[in-house]
Structures are given as C-alpha cells and as structure tokens.
Tab-separated table of C-alpha atoms and ligand atoms in Angstrom:
chain	number	residue	atom	x	y	z
P	1	MET	CA	131.931	268.620	196.653
P	2	GLY	CA	130.414	265.377	195.867
P	3	ASP	CA	126.761	266.651	195.363
P	4	LYS	CA	125.548	263.404	195.901
P	5	GLY	CA	128.160	262.046	198.531
P	6	SER	CA	129.368	258.571	198.002
P	7	GLU	CA	127.209	255.414	196.584
P	8	LYS	CA	128.156	252.916	199.506
P	9	SER	CA	127.476	255.200	202.716
P	10	ASN	CA	130.188	253.749	204.815
P	11	THR	CA	132.941	254.682	202.288
P	12	VAL	CA	133.571	258.385	201.429
P	13	LYS	CA	135.027	259.387	198.126
P	14	VAL	CA	138.746	260.451	197.860
P	15	ALA	CA	140.470	262.484	195.339
P	16	VAL	CA	144.697	262.106	196.011
P	17	LEU	CA	146.586	265.438	194.174
P	18	VAL	CA	150.311	264.591	193.240
P	19	SER	CA	152.937	266.132	191.570
P	20	GLY	CA	156.162	263.542	191.466
P	21	GLY	CA	156.820	259.756	192.939
P	22	GLY	CA	153.774	259.442	194.431
P	23	THR	CA	155.228	257.154	197.265
P	24	ASN	CA	152.632	258.704	199.590
P	25	LEU	CA	150.002	257.786	197.317
P	26	GLN	CA	151.379	253.909	197.341
P	27	ALA	CA	151.246	253.644	200.976
P	28	MET	CA	147.720	254.782	200.940
P	29	ILE	CA	146.924	252.038	197.903
P	30	ASP	CA	149.056	249.507	199.864
P	31	GLN	CA	146.649	249.837	203.254
P	32	HIS	CA	143.849	249.980	201.227
P	33	ALA	CA	144.378	246.959	199.496
P	34	ALA	CA	145.311	244.957	203.137
P	35	GLY	CA	141.984	246.449	204.044
P	36	LYS	CA	143.150	249.182	206.610
P	37	LEU	CA	141.250	252.238	205.131
P	38	PRO	CA	137.677	250.400	204.947
P	39	SER	CA	136.123	254.107	205.079
P	40	CYS	CA	137.974	255.255	202.032
P	41	GLU	CA	137.303	254.659	198.433
P	42	PHE	CA	139.837	256.467	195.573
P	43	CYS	CA	137.948	258.193	193.125
P	44	ALA	CA	141.068	259.799	191.342
P	45	VAL	CA	144.383	260.653	190.894
P	46	ILE	CA	145.345	264.119	189.530
P	47	SER	CA	148.780	265.311	188.688
P	48	SER	CA	149.756	268.753	188.106
P	49	LYS	CA	152.651	267.517	185.884
P	50	LYS	CA	151.949	265.101	183.106
P	51	ASP	CA	155.060	262.715	183.641
P	52	ALA	CA	154.657	262.079	187.301
P	53	TYR	CA	155.386	258.314	188.248
P	54	ALA	CA	152.459	258.536	190.400
P	55	LEU	CA	150.100	258.406	187.587
P	56	THR	CA	151.748	255.030	186.743
P	57	ARG	CA	151.099	253.902	190.560
P	58	ALA	CA	147.155	255.057	190.212
P	59	LYS	CA	146.522	253.203	186.832
P	60	ALA	CA	148.524	250.055	188.076
P	61	ALA	CA	145.658	250.144	191.274
P	62	GLY	CA	142.859	250.578	188.918
P	63	ILE	CA	142.268	254.286	190.027
P	64	LYS	CA	141.167	256.402	187.537
P	65	ALA	CA	144.514	258.862	186.476
P	66	TYR	CA	143.929	262.813	185.341
P	67	THR	CA	146.672	265.255	184.471
P	68	VAL	CA	146.173	268.919	184.995
P	69	ASP	CA	149.190	270.151	183.672
P	70	LYS	CA	150.126	273.573	185.336
P	71	LYS	CA	152.148	274.669	182.953
P	72	SER	CA	149.465	274.685	179.962
P	73	CYS	CA	147.305	276.408	181.952
P	74	ALA	CA	146.033	279.806	181.615
P	75	GLY	CA	146.791	280.396	185.338
P	76	GLN	CA	145.953	279.705	188.814
P	77	LYS	CA	142.135	279.787	188.086
P	78	ASP	CA	142.093	277.872	184.887
P	79	PHE	CA	144.284	275.312	186.970
P	80	GLU	CA	141.807	275.148	189.490
P	81	ASP	CA	138.684	275.046	187.586
P	82	LYS	CA	140.069	272.044	185.613
P	83	ILE	CA	140.905	270.474	189.007
P	84	THR	CA	137.410	271.299	190.448
P	85	ASP	CA	135.352	269.939	187.194
P	86	ILE	CA	137.537	266.626	187.951
P	87	LEU	CA	136.449	266.685	191.638
P	88	LYS	CA	132.629	267.269	190.606
P	89	LYS	CA	132.452	264.593	187.839
P	90	THR	CA	134.150	261.899	190.283
P	91	ARG	CA	132.203	263.437	193.564
P	92	ALA	CA	135.159	263.654	195.462
P	93	GLU	CA	134.247	264.323	199.280
P	94	VAL	CA	137.714	264.440	200.455
P	95	ILE	CA	140.893	265.806	199.152
P	96	VAL	CA	144.405	264.677	199.801
P	97	LEU	CA	147.704	266.311	198.635
P	98	ALA	CA	150.221	264.078	198.599
P	99	GLY	CA	153.302	265.571	197.624
P	100	PHE	CA	151.247	267.885	195.625
P	101	MET	CA	153.659	270.883	194.757
P	102	CYS	CA	151.453	273.454	194.086
P	103	ILE	CA	150.128	276.381	196.257
P	104	LEU	CA	145.763	276.299	195.987
P	105	SER	CA	144.457	279.605	196.410
P	106	GLU	CA	142.378	280.913	199.220
P	107	GLU	CA	139.073	280.427	196.946
P	108	PHE	CA	139.547	277.318	196.228
P	109	VAL	CA	140.474	276.014	199.819
P	110	LYS	CA	137.776	277.796	201.496
P	111	ALA	CA	135.026	275.720	199.150
P	112	TYR	CA	136.378	272.551	200.965
P	113	PRO	CA	136.758	273.499	204.643
P	114	GLU	CA	138.199	270.526	206.471
P	115	ARG	CA	138.088	268.436	203.618
P	116	ILE	CA	141.454	268.998	202.480
P	117	ILE	CA	144.411	267.203	204.148
P	118	ASN	CA	147.948	267.483	203.404
P	119	VAL	CA	151.450	265.420	204.340
P	120	HIS	CA	154.519	267.268	205.044
P	121	PRO	CA	157.877	266.160	205.995
P	122	ALA	CA	158.723	268.326	209.228
P	123	LEU	CA	156.893	268.625	212.438
P	124	ILE	CA	154.842	271.802	211.503
P	125	PRO	CA	155.371	274.489	213.035
P	126	SER	CA	159.081	273.906	212.316
P	127	PHE	CA	159.991	274.095	208.508
P	128	CYS	CA	156.740	275.207	207.082
P	129	GLY	CA	155.196	277.558	204.713
P	130	LYS	CA	155.968	278.983	201.656
P	131	GLY	CA	159.076	277.673	200.135
P	132	TYR	CA	159.084	274.585	202.044
P	133	TYR	CA	158.370	271.660	200.217
P	134	GLY	CA	160.224	268.308	199.444
P	135	LEU	CA	164.156	268.235	199.862
P	136	LYS	CA	164.196	271.862	200.787
P	137	VAL	CA	162.608	270.979	204.234
P	138	HIS	CA	165.174	268.517	204.779
P	139	GLU	CA	167.767	270.495	203.687
P	140	GLU	CA	166.793	273.507	206.388
P	141	ALA	CA	165.979	271.008	209.238
P	142	LEU	CA	169.933	269.512	208.552
P	143	LYS	CA	171.179	273.437	208.259
P	144	TYR	CA	169.756	273.916	211.628
P	145	GLY	CA	170.954	271.024	213.420
P	146	VAL	CA	167.589	269.749	214.692
P	147	LYS	CA	168.036	266.210	216.321
P	148	VAL	CA	164.423	265.318	215.809
P	149	THR	CA	162.385	266.131	212.622
P	150	GLY	CA	159.179	264.171	211.507
P	151	ALA	CA	156.115	264.612	209.824
P	152	THR	CA	152.735	266.429	210.217
P	153	VAL	CA	149.195	265.511	208.551
P	154	HIS	CA	147.054	268.337	208.677
P	155	PHE	CA	144.080	269.995	207.143
P	156	VAL	CA	144.571	272.948	204.391
P	157	ASN	CA	143.193	276.243	204.828
P	158	GLU	CA	144.366	279.172	203.541
P	159	ILE	CA	147.475	279.453	205.167
P	160	PRO	CA	150.411	277.840	203.793
P	161	ASP	CA	150.679	274.499	206.072
P	162	GLY	CA	148.273	276.491	208.841
P	163	GLY	CA	145.716	274.324	209.285
P	164	ARG	CA	144.587	272.277	212.187
P	165	ILE	CA	147.003	269.297	212.934
P	166	ILE	CA	145.365	265.759	212.452
P	167	GLU	CA	148.468	263.389	213.384
P	168	GLN	CA	152.229	263.821	213.575
P	169	LYS	CA	155.355	261.706	214.215
P	170	ALA	CA	158.890	262.333	215.379
P	171	VAL	CA	162.130	260.759	213.630
P	172	ARG	CA	165.619	261.250	214.803
P	173	VAL	CA	168.425	262.854	212.722
P	174	HIS	CA	171.601	260.783	212.518
P	175	GLU	CA	174.976	262.057	212.504
P	176	GLY	CA	176.042	262.239	208.890
P	177	ASP	CA	172.341	262.697	207.204
P	178	THR	CA	172.349	264.090	203.712
P	179	PRO	CA	168.866	265.692	203.056
P	180	GLU	CA	168.280	262.458	200.532
P	181	LYS	CA	169.139	260.303	203.609
P	182	LEU	CA	166.888	261.812	206.222
P	183	GLN	CA	163.677	262.444	203.534
P	184	LYS	CA	163.894	258.844	203.302
P	185	ARG	CA	164.148	258.125	206.895
P	186	VAL	CA	161.261	260.416	207.238
P	187	MET	CA	159.085	258.934	204.698
P	188	ARG	CA	159.366	255.604	206.020
P	189	GLN	CA	159.025	256.073	209.452
P	190	ALA	CA	156.655	258.744	209.706
P	191	GLU	CA	154.643	259.942	206.239
P	192	TRP	CA	153.683	256.345	204.925
P	193	LYS	CA	152.798	255.620	208.259
P	194	ILE	CA	150.391	258.686	209.896
P	195	LEU	CA	148.975	259.771	206.226
P	196	PRO	CA	146.995	256.227	205.512
P	197	ALA	CA	145.669	256.385	209.261
P	198	ALA	CA	144.667	260.105	209.054
P	199	LEU	CA	142.962	259.768	206.222
P	200	GLU	CA	141.134	256.429	207.724
P	201	LYS	CA	140.443	258.752	210.851
P	202	VAL	CA	138.897	261.941	208.510
P	203	CYS	CA	136.726	259.592	206.126
P	204	ARG	CA	135.362	257.443	209.163
P	205	GLU	CA	134.461	260.359	210.957
P	206	ILE	CA	132.801	261.905	207.775
P	207	ALA	CA	131.088	258.649	207.389
P	208	GLU	CA	129.710	258.644	210.930
P	209	ARG	CA	128.392	261.828	210.722
P	210	ARG	CA	126.729	260.779	207.321
P	211	ASN	CA	124.775	257.717	209.124
B	301	GAR	C1	156.919	264.121	200.193
B	301	GAR	O1	158.024	263.905	201.376
B	301	GAR	C2	156.082	265.221	201.070
B	301	GAR	O2	155.570	265.201	202.438
B	301	GAR	C3	156.409	266.315	200.302
B	301	GAR	O3	157.065	265.849	199.246
B	301	GAR	C4	157.378	264.703	199.247
B	301	GAR	C5	156.551	263.600	198.121
B	301	GAR	O4	156.973	262.566	197.992
B	301	GAR	N1	155.090	267.149	200.414
B	301	GAR	C6	155.744	268.397	200.545
B	301	GAR	O5	157.007	269.164	200.822
B	301	GAR	C7	154.428	269.495	200.285
B	301	GAR	N2	154.674	270.838	201.311
B	301	GAR	P1	155.807	261.367	197.106
B	301	GAR	O6	155.376	261.912	195.758
B	301	GAR	O7	157.093	260.108	196.964
B	301	GAR	O8	154.626	261.010	198.104
C-alpha cells in the first residue's frame, strides 16, 4: 500500500471507507481542520453506496470522493479489486472503516496488516462480530439490559471485530433509552472522540517509524 509512501514524510495518507451518514467521517474532518490530526492527510473517501451522505461531507471538505457500489459489482472480489485500485491510485497508507457496512475478505485484510482501523459502537468483546452493526448493536445492548456500553476502535484482522484494540470509551445507558437515543449518545460521547484520537495515534506511530 502507498508504494512510495506519503509525499510529506510527517503525514500519513488516510482513506476512509463509508456506507452511510458519515458522522464519524465528519468528526475526523473537523478534528483535522482544528489542527488536532497533524499526522493525517485524507487522500480518499470511498463509499459502498452511491447515495451515502458521507460523500457530500467528503466533497465539502475537499477530499476526493469515490463510489464503489457493492450492488453493481460482480462479486466480493470485483468489489475489493475496485477499492484496491483506488487505494493504490491515491497511495493510501491507512484505511479507516467509519460506518462501512461491508465485510472485507481475509485476503483483503491480510494485505494491510495493522493498517485498517474500525470503529464499533459497543465495548468489544460485547455485542460484536457477525451481524452486529449499526442500530442492531444498541438494540441488543438494551435487550440484554447492560447499564454501560460504549465504543471501541480496533485494528481489523480476519476475525470480525477481532483485531487488537486501540481505544475504548464507556457510556452510561439511561432509563427509557431507545436504540436511537443510545446510538446518538454513544456517537457523541465516545465514537466521535476516540476515532479521531486513535487515528492520529496510529498515523503518528507510522510517521515516526518512517523517519
Ligand atoms: C456508527 O455508529 C459506527 O460505529 C457503526 O455504524 C455507525 C455509522 O455512523 N459501525 C458499525 O456498526 C460497524 N460494525 P456514521 O456513518 O454516521 O459514522
């Protein structure tokens, strides 16, 4: 990945993979604009859905936006080949899954060891793995009756939500919470904070190792 690396040796090129609203993408864009992600340089936003609002957010921030519509691809390999082409073209060095609702194959993931990071809306190892994504995670947390949930940022490996944890933050469940209310609180209090912070940490370490 990033065959020649980043042009500026103190920054690392980051591609963000999305599928929906992109509030986590927005949190990273805002932190970057505020000068809090000095080791990151966004080189691409890639959406698996052509109507994802995250694409509008990317364009508004001046980041190159691409769609690889999963439904129009011939299969998983075709989908991943198209994503890989963009990653190579934009010389991405780190990939962030920010509300990316597609599973990546073992082959894809193994090509980027400890270079793909994901935000998950629960405290792993609770409410995670295959089938746990988006609102479903909060529905299950409420059904179980946990009093504390939260968010996790982790490296992606071949096990769904199974890679090394980078950062976690706990969030209280309130009496009368709905999945939607809980999702918003987890985003506001945890995801939008720990994802940009974890990204900066990963990029800073890569930049330091390079120099
Ligand atoms: C976020 O809550 C994110 O943690 C979750 O989807 C939402 C996307 O929101 N991701 C997963 O569940 C992945 N397993 P966003 O598009 O507004 O960032």
